[in-house]
Amino acid sequence: MPENKENAGLPKGVRRQRNGCYSITPRMPLGVVSAEKLARIQHVVEVFQLEEIRVTAGQRLMIPNIPKERLQAVLETLGLMGDTCKQYVQACPGAVTCRMGMRDSQTMGLELESFLNQFDLPAKVKSGVAGCSMCCAESYVRDIGLVGRKNGWTILFGGNAGKRVRKGDELARNVSEDEVLDILAKVLDFYRENAKAGERTARFVERVGIESIRRVMSKAEIQEQDGENGHV
């Protein structure tokens, strides 16, 4: 995914603000932060006399308004806290703590985040992993949406919550964790090879049609079956 010119060359998790200062969004998988990391963030804010800590819409803590001359020192104090994931993944508490949860959305979210790090995609991809059909992770309006149900996961693709709202299309239902990643690998390869630079999945699906993506999935399944039967 092409990097914004203003942020090109900056460490992961660092962004340049309009006022010339910088912000750091420390690495917090699925919005989870340990007490030790939280204390380290507080320590940085106090030592460098920064103004505040903000909670972002993406379940992250952001340290804003860092002067350029203090940026490197702040990063060194935070250590690996400045690292981040290539793509945004949001997940609800899921079956581990929520009485409504049917699937372990936290574990699935971490697996999805690690999986997405393997791809260089044409545009940013936001994912929502919900442990039940209440969809607290907004799965239906994410580029990739996973919804946990009694018999497995439902996979959605091509959602968007921006100015042109689009509900994601259903690709599969009642699939296992391993099947989720296998299906997404095929879909994302097709997206990577055929999307225009900067084209989000919602606009891509509108342009090529969801049936084109479903045909790619079906073709891959047929090839796998032929391979198992000794035909290539």
Short mmCIF file of C-alpha atoms in Angstrom, two decimals:
data_model
loop_
_atom_site.label_atom_id
_atom_site.label_comp_id
_atom_site.label_asym_id
_atom_site.label_seq_id
_atom_site.Cartn_x
_atom_site.Cartn_y
_atom_site.Cartn_z
CA MET A 1 0.00 0.00 0.00
CA PRO A 2 1.49 3.37 -0.98
CA GLU A 3 2.61 5.45 2.01
CA ASN A 4 1.29 8.97 2.44
CA LYS A 5 4.06 11.35 1.27
CA GLU A 6 4.06 13.25 4.56
CA ASN A 7 4.62 10.02 6.50
CA ALA A 8 7.07 8.34 4.11
CA GLY A 9 10.25 7.32 5.91
CA LEU A 10 8.80 7.70 9.40
CA PRO A 11 8.90 4.78 11.87
CA LYS A 12 5.82 2.58 12.05
CA GLY A 13 3.09 4.07 14.18
CA VAL A 14 4.34 7.65 13.72
CA ARG A 15 2.36 10.28 11.80
CA ARG A 16 3.04 13.92 10.99
CA GLN A 17 0.28 16.29 12.08
CA ARG A 18 -0.92 19.43 10.32
CA ASN A 19 0.66 21.64 12.97
CA GLY A 20 4.13 20.22 12.27
CA CYS A 21 4.22 18.05 15.37
CA TYR A 22 4.05 14.25 15.39
CA SER A 23 1.83 11.59 16.93
CA ILE A 24 2.71 8.06 17.97
CA THR A 25 0.18 5.24 18.14
CA PRO A 26 1.83 2.45 20.16
CA ARG A 27 1.33 -1.17 19.18
CA MET A 28 -1.80 -2.55 20.87
CA PRO A 29 -3.18 -5.67 19.20
CA LEU A 30 -7.00 -5.48 19.20
CA GLY A 31 -6.88 -2.61 21.68
CA VAL A 32 -5.30 -4.70 24.47
CA VAL A 33 -2.49 -3.14 26.52
CA SER A 34 -0.66 -4.56 29.54
CA ALA A 35 -0.23 -2.62 32.79
CA GLU A 36 3.51 -2.40 32.14
CA LYS A 37 3.05 -0.86 28.68
CA LEU A 38 0.40 1.50 29.98
CA ALA A 39 2.81 2.66 32.69
CA ARG A 40 5.51 3.21 30.07
CA ILE A 41 3.22 5.42 28.00
CA GLN A 42 2.33 7.45 31.08
CA HIS A 43 6.04 7.74 31.94
CA VAL A 44 6.84 9.15 28.47
CA VAL A 45 4.04 11.71 28.65
CA GLU A 46 5.20 12.91 32.07
CA VAL A 47 8.96 12.95 31.34
CA PHE A 48 8.63 14.82 28.05
CA GLN A 49 5.83 17.06 29.38
CA LEU A 50 3.42 16.17 26.60
CA GLU A 51 -0.13 17.46 26.69
CA GLU A 52 -2.32 14.37 26.65
CA ILE A 53 -3.09 10.80 25.64
CA ARG A 54 -5.99 10.21 23.28
CA VAL A 55 -8.17 7.15 22.77
CA THR A 56 -8.63 6.70 19.01
CA ALA A 57 -11.66 5.34 17.17
CA GLY A 58 -9.58 2.26 16.35
CA GLN A 59 -9.16 1.04 19.95
CA ARG A 60 -5.68 2.54 20.29
CA LEU A 61 -3.95 5.05 22.55
CA MET A 62 -2.32 7.93 20.71
CA ILE A 63 0.34 10.30 22.01
CA PRO A 64 -0.19 13.51 19.99
CA ASN A 65 1.59 16.86 19.61
CA ILE A 66 5.17 15.61 19.97
CA PRO A 67 7.62 18.33 18.81
CA LYS A 68 10.05 17.21 16.10
CA GLU A 69 13.08 17.75 18.33
CA ARG A 70 11.66 15.33 20.95
CA LEU A 71 10.38 12.62 18.59
CA GLN A 72 13.49 10.43 18.53
CA ALA A 73 13.91 10.54 22.30
CA VAL A 74 10.26 9.62 22.80
CA LEU A 75 10.59 6.68 20.40
CA GLU A 76 13.71 5.42 22.16
CA THR A 77 11.95 5.59 25.52
CA LEU A 78 8.92 3.72 24.20
CA GLY A 79 11.11 1.06 22.59
CA LEU A 80 9.13 -1.49 20.54
CA MET A 81 5.91 0.25 21.51
CA GLY A 82 6.13 2.24 18.27
CA ASP A 83 5.62 -0.86 16.12
CA THR A 84 2.25 -1.37 14.45
CA CYS A 85 0.34 -3.72 12.16
CA LYS A 86 0.11 -3.03 8.42
CA GLN A 87 -3.68 -3.26 8.46
CA TYR A 88 -6.27 -2.32 11.06
CA VAL A 89 -8.09 -5.19 12.79
CA GLN A 90 -10.89 -4.57 15.28
CA ALA A 91 -12.32 -7.35 17.44
CA CYS A 92 -14.96 -7.55 20.15
CA PRO A 93 -14.35 -9.44 23.44
CA GLY A 94 -16.02 -12.55 21.99
CA ALA A 95 -16.79 -15.82 23.73
CA VAL A 96 -13.97 -15.44 26.26
CA THR A 97 -15.75 -12.73 28.27
CA CYS A 98 -19.04 -11.80 26.54
CA ARG A 99 -22.17 -13.79 27.35
CA MET A 100 -23.40 -13.25 23.76
CA GLY A 101 -20.18 -14.49 22.14
CA MET A 102 -20.29 -17.70 20.12
CA ARG A 103 -16.70 -17.69 18.83
CA ASP A 104 -13.30 -16.60 20.17
CA SER A 105 -12.99 -13.33 18.26
CA GLN A 106 -9.87 -12.20 20.15
CA THR A 107 -7.79 -15.21 19.07
CA MET A 108 -9.22 -15.04 15.54
CA GLY A 109 -8.44 -11.31 15.40
CA LEU A 110 -4.80 -11.87 16.36
CA GLU A 111 -4.46 -14.62 13.76
CA LEU A 112 -6.02 -12.38 11.12
CA GLU A 113 -3.71 -9.49 12.02
CA SER A 114 -0.63 -11.71 11.67
CA PHE A 115 -1.98 -13.16 8.43
CA LEU A 116 -2.57 -9.72 6.88
CA ASN A 117 1.02 -8.71 7.59
CA GLN A 118 2.05 -11.07 4.77
CA PHE A 119 0.28 -8.98 2.12
CA ASP A 120 1.23 -5.77 0.36
CA LEU A 121 -2.19 -4.55 -0.77
CA PRO A 122 -3.29 -1.74 -3.14
CA ALA A 123 -5.06 0.18 -0.35
CA LYS A 124 -5.69 0.02 3.37
CA VAL A 125 -7.84 -2.86 4.53
CA LYS A 126 -9.88 -2.61 7.70
CA SER A 127 -11.19 -5.77 9.33
CA GLY A 128 -13.85 -6.45 11.93
CA VAL A 129 -14.05 -9.71 13.89
CA ALA A 130 -17.27 -10.20 15.83
CA GLY A 131 -17.93 -13.14 18.12
CA CYS A 132 -21.67 -13.14 17.40
CA SER A 133 -24.25 -11.68 15.01
CA MET A 134 -24.66 -8.55 17.15
CA CYS A 135 -21.50 -7.40 15.30
CA CYS A 136 -20.02 -5.03 17.87
CA ALA A 137 -16.85 -5.05 15.71
CA GLU A 138 -18.81 -3.54 12.76
CA SER A 139 -17.96 -6.52 10.55
CA TYR A 140 -20.59 -5.72 7.92
CA VAL A 141 -19.01 -2.37 7.03
CA ARG A 142 -15.35 -3.47 6.96
CA ASP A 143 -13.21 -4.49 4.00
CA ILE A 144 -12.99 -7.89 5.67
CA GLY A 145 -15.69 -8.95 8.10
CA LEU A 146 -15.90 -12.08 10.22
CA VAL A 147 -19.03 -12.93 12.17
CA GLY A 148 -18.97 -15.80 14.67
CA ARG A 149 -21.92 -18.16 14.69
CA LYS A 150 -22.70 -21.47 16.38
CA ASN A 151 -21.31 -23.61 13.55
CA GLY A 152 -18.40 -21.45 12.46
CA TRP A 153 -17.49 -18.12 10.88
CA THR A 154 -19.28 -16.08 8.24
CA ILE A 155 -16.89 -14.22 5.91
CA LEU A 156 -17.81 -10.84 4.43
CA PHE A 157 -15.84 -8.80 1.89
CA GLY A 158 -16.08 -5.31 0.42
CA GLY A 159 -17.76 -3.36 3.22
CA ASN A 160 -17.14 0.33 3.88
CA ALA A 161 -18.35 2.82 6.49
CA GLY A 162 -17.05 5.97 4.77
CA LYS A 163 -18.85 8.56 2.67
CA ARG A 164 -20.16 5.86 0.33
CA VAL A 165 -21.41 3.28 2.79
CA ARG A 166 -21.46 -0.30 1.55
CA LYS A 167 -22.49 -3.51 3.27
CA GLY A 168 -19.99 -6.32 2.70
CA ASP A 169 -20.96 -9.31 0.56
CA GLU A 170 -21.09 -12.75 2.13
CA LEU A 171 -18.45 -15.11 0.74
CA ALA A 172 -18.90 -18.13 2.98
CA ARG A 173 -20.53 -19.25 6.20
CA ASN A 174 -20.01 -21.92 8.86
CA VAL A 175 -16.27 -22.20 8.13
CA SER A 176 -13.47 -23.05 10.56
CA GLU A 177 -10.60 -20.78 11.59
CA ASP A 178 -8.22 -22.46 9.13
CA GLU A 179 -10.76 -22.23 6.30
CA VAL A 180 -11.21 -18.51 6.99
CA LEU A 181 -7.55 -17.79 6.24
CA ASP A 182 -7.48 -20.10 3.21
CA ILE A 183 -10.46 -18.31 1.66
CA LEU A 184 -9.09 -14.86 2.44
CA ALA A 185 -5.73 -15.76 0.91
CA LYS A 186 -7.41 -16.48 -2.44
CA VAL A 187 -9.59 -13.38 -2.28
CA LEU A 188 -6.75 -11.04 -1.30
CA ASP A 189 -4.47 -12.43 -4.01
CA PHE A 190 -7.18 -11.64 -6.57
CA TYR A 191 -7.69 -8.18 -5.07
CA ARG A 192 -3.94 -7.49 -5.04
CA GLU A 193 -3.51 -8.55 -8.66
CA ASN A 194 -6.54 -6.73 -10.11
CA ALA A 195 -7.26 -3.64 -8.01
CA LYS A 196 -6.13 -0.15 -8.95
CA ALA A 197 -3.64 1.65 -6.72
CA GLY A 198 -5.51 3.09 -3.74
CA GLU A 199 -8.76 1.29 -4.62
CA ARG A 200 -10.54 0.10 -1.49
CA THR A 201 -12.31 -3.26 -1.54
CA ALA A 202 -15.80 -1.71 -1.66
CA ARG A 203 -15.06 0.15 -4.88
CA PHE A 204 -13.18 -2.88 -6.24
CA VAL A 205 -16.18 -5.17 -5.69
CA GLU A 206 -18.49 -2.62 -7.31
CA ARG A 207 -16.21 -2.49 -10.35
CA VAL A 208 -15.45 -6.20 -10.92
CA GLY A 209 -18.57 -7.69 -9.31
CA ILE A 210 -18.78 -10.02 -6.33
CA GLU A 211 -19.40 -12.99 -8.64
CA SER A 212 -15.89 -12.56 -10.07
CA ILE A 213 -14.49 -13.04 -6.57
CA ARG A 214 -16.73 -16.02 -5.89
CA ARG A 215 -15.58 -17.62 -9.16
CA VAL A 216 -11.96 -17.24 -8.03
CA MET A 217 -12.83 -19.09 -4.81
CA SER A 218 -14.64 -21.87 -6.71
CA LYS A 219 -11.81 -22.27 -9.23
CA ALA A 220 -9.24 -22.58 -6.45
CA GLU A 221 -11.34 -25.25 -4.72
CA ILE A 222 -11.62 -27.25 -7.97
CA GLN A 223 -7.85 -27.06 -8.51
CA GLU A 224 -7.23 -28.28 -4.95
CA GLN A 225 -9.61 -31.21 -5.45
CA ASP A 226 -7.94 -32.14 -8.75
CA GLY A 227 -4.55 -32.04 -7.02
CA GLU A 228 -5.78 -34.39 -4.31
CA ASN A 229 -7.10 -36.78 -7.00
CA GLY A 230 -3.80 -36.76 -8.87
CA HIS A 231 -4.91 -34.39 -11.65
CA VAL A 232 -3.11 -31.11 -12.25
#
